[in-house]
Coordinates of C-alpha atoms in Angstrom, one line a residue:
M1192 CA -13.0 30.4 -18.0
F1193 CA -10.2 28.0 -17.0
K1194 CA -6.7 28.3 -18.3
R1195 CA -4.8 25.1 -19.0
I1196 CA -1.6 24.8 -17.0
D1197 CA 1.3 23.4 -19.0
D1198 CA 4.2 22.3 -16.9
G1199 CA 6.4 21.8 -19.9
F1200 CA 7.5 18.3 -18.8
S1201 CA 6.1 16.5 -21.9
R1202 CA 8.0 18.8 -24.2
H1203 CA 11.3 18.9 -22.3
P1204 CA 13.7 16.6 -24.2
K1205 CA 16.0 15.8 -21.2
L1206 CA 13.2 15.1 -18.8
C1207 CA 11.5 12.9 -21.3
E1208 CA 14.7 11.0 -21.9
I1209 CA 15.4 10.4 -18.2
S1210 CA 11.8 9.3 -17.4
S1211 CA 11.8 6.8 -20.3
Q1212 CA 15.2 5.3 -19.3
R1213 CA 14.4 4.2 -15.7
P1214 CA 11.4 3.6 -13.6
L1215 CA 10.5 6.1 -11.0
T1216 CA 10.3 3.5 -8.3
R1217 CA 11.7 0.1 -7.7
D1218 CA 9.8 -3.0 -6.5
V1219 CA 10.4 -4.7 -3.1
G1220 CA 9.6 -8.2 -2.2
I1221 CA 7.1 -8.7 0.6
W1222 CA 5.4 -11.7 2.2
L1223 CA 1.6 -11.4 2.4
D1224 CA -0.1 -14.2 4.3
G1225 CA 2.8 -16.5 3.4
E1226 CA 2.9 -15.7 -0.3
R1227 CA 5.7 -13.6 -2.0
H1228 CA 4.7 -10.5 -3.9
H1229 CA 6.5 -7.6 -5.5
V1230 CA 5.1 -4.1 -5.0
P1231 CA 6.4 -0.6 -5.5
E1232 CA 8.6 0.6 -2.6
T1233 CA 6.6 3.8 -2.3
L1234 CA 3.5 2.1 -1.1
S1235 CA 2.2 1.9 2.5
V1236 CA 1.5 -1.5 3.8
A1237 CA -2.2 -0.9 3.4
G1238 CA -1.7 0.3 -0.1
A1239 CA 0.3 -2.9 -0.9
V1240 CA -2.3 -5.2 0.5
L1241 CA -5.0 -3.3 -1.4
L1242 CA -3.0 -3.6 -4.6
V1243 CA -2.5 -7.4 -4.2
K1244 CA -5.8 -8.5 -2.6
G1245 CA -8.3 -5.7 -3.4
W1246 CA -10.5 -4.0 -0.8
Q1247 CA -12.6 -7.0 -0.2
G1248 CA -9.6 -9.0 0.8
Y1249 CA -8.0 -6.6 3.2
R1250 CA -9.7 -7.6 6.5
R1251 CA -12.8 -9.3 7.8
H1252 CA -14.7 -8.0 10.8
A1253 CA -15.9 -10.3 13.5
D1254 CA -19.5 -10.1 12.1
G1255 CA -18.2 -11.4 8.7
S1256 CA -18.3 -8.1 6.9
D1257 CA -15.4 -7.0 4.7
R1258 CA -13.3 -4.1 6.0
A1259 CA -10.8 -1.9 4.3
P1260 CA -8.8 1.2 5.2
L1261 CA -11.0 4.3 5.0
C1262 CA -9.0 7.4 5.8
M1263 CA -5.4 6.2 4.9
M1264 CA -4.0 8.7 7.5
G1265 CA -4.3 6.8 10.8
A1266 CA -7.6 8.0 12.2
C1267 CA -10.1 5.2 11.5
H1268 CA -7.9 2.2 12.5
D1269 CA -9.6 0.0 9.7
C1270 CA -6.1 -0.7 8.4
L1271 CA -4.9 -2.7 11.4
I1272 CA -2.6 -5.5 10.3
T1273 CA 0.2 -7.7 11.6
I1274 CA 3.6 -6.6 10.4
D1275 CA 6.7 -8.8 11.2
G1276 CA 4.8 -10.6 13.9
Q1277 CA 3.5 -7.4 15.7
G1278 CA -0.3 -7.2 15.6
N1279 CA -2.5 -4.1 15.5
R1280 CA -0.1 -2.0 13.4
Q1281 CA -1.6 0.7 11.3
G1282 CA -0.8 -0.4 7.8
C1283 CA -1.6 3.0 6.3
L1284 CA 1.3 4.6 8.3
E1285 CA 4.0 2.0 7.6
R1286 CA 5.9 1.9 4.3
V1287 CA 6.8 -1.5 2.8
V1288 CA 10.4 -2.6 3.0
E1289 CA 12.2 -5.6 1.4
G1290 CA 11.4 -8.9 3.1
M1291 CA 8.6 -7.6 5.3
H1292 CA 6.1 -10.2 6.6
I1293 CA 2.5 -9.0 6.5
E1294 CA -0.5 -11.0 7.8
R1295 CA -4.1 -9.8 7.5
Q1296 CA -6.0 -9.8 10.7
K1297 CA -9.4 -11.5 11.0
G1298 CA -12.1 -10.5 13.5
H1299 CA -11.4 -8.3 16.5
R1300 CA -8.2 -6.6 17.5
H1301 CA -5.4 -8.9 18.3
D1302 CA -4.0 -7.9 21.7

């Protein structure tokens, strides 16, 4: 019923050699709540926070419940976070960069 699609990558000697010699991404150093972490440069800010802290550690709502990004495309605003001193930034729409300072927001929006 279904036909397996073989992209040939795993059998291609040159591609296998290249992929085994160097990583596909490099890590960047970020500051998250005052602690230094290294994460892949391809991650969004929300993705980096989820990688380091897990979904329970992303954000706490005013009623005490844990919140985490839901849509990862900017629609739900559950990814609001402080980036380099600017509050209410959508972490799912920002890519991490070297030296970025990220602080998780607690409670209501920070205006």
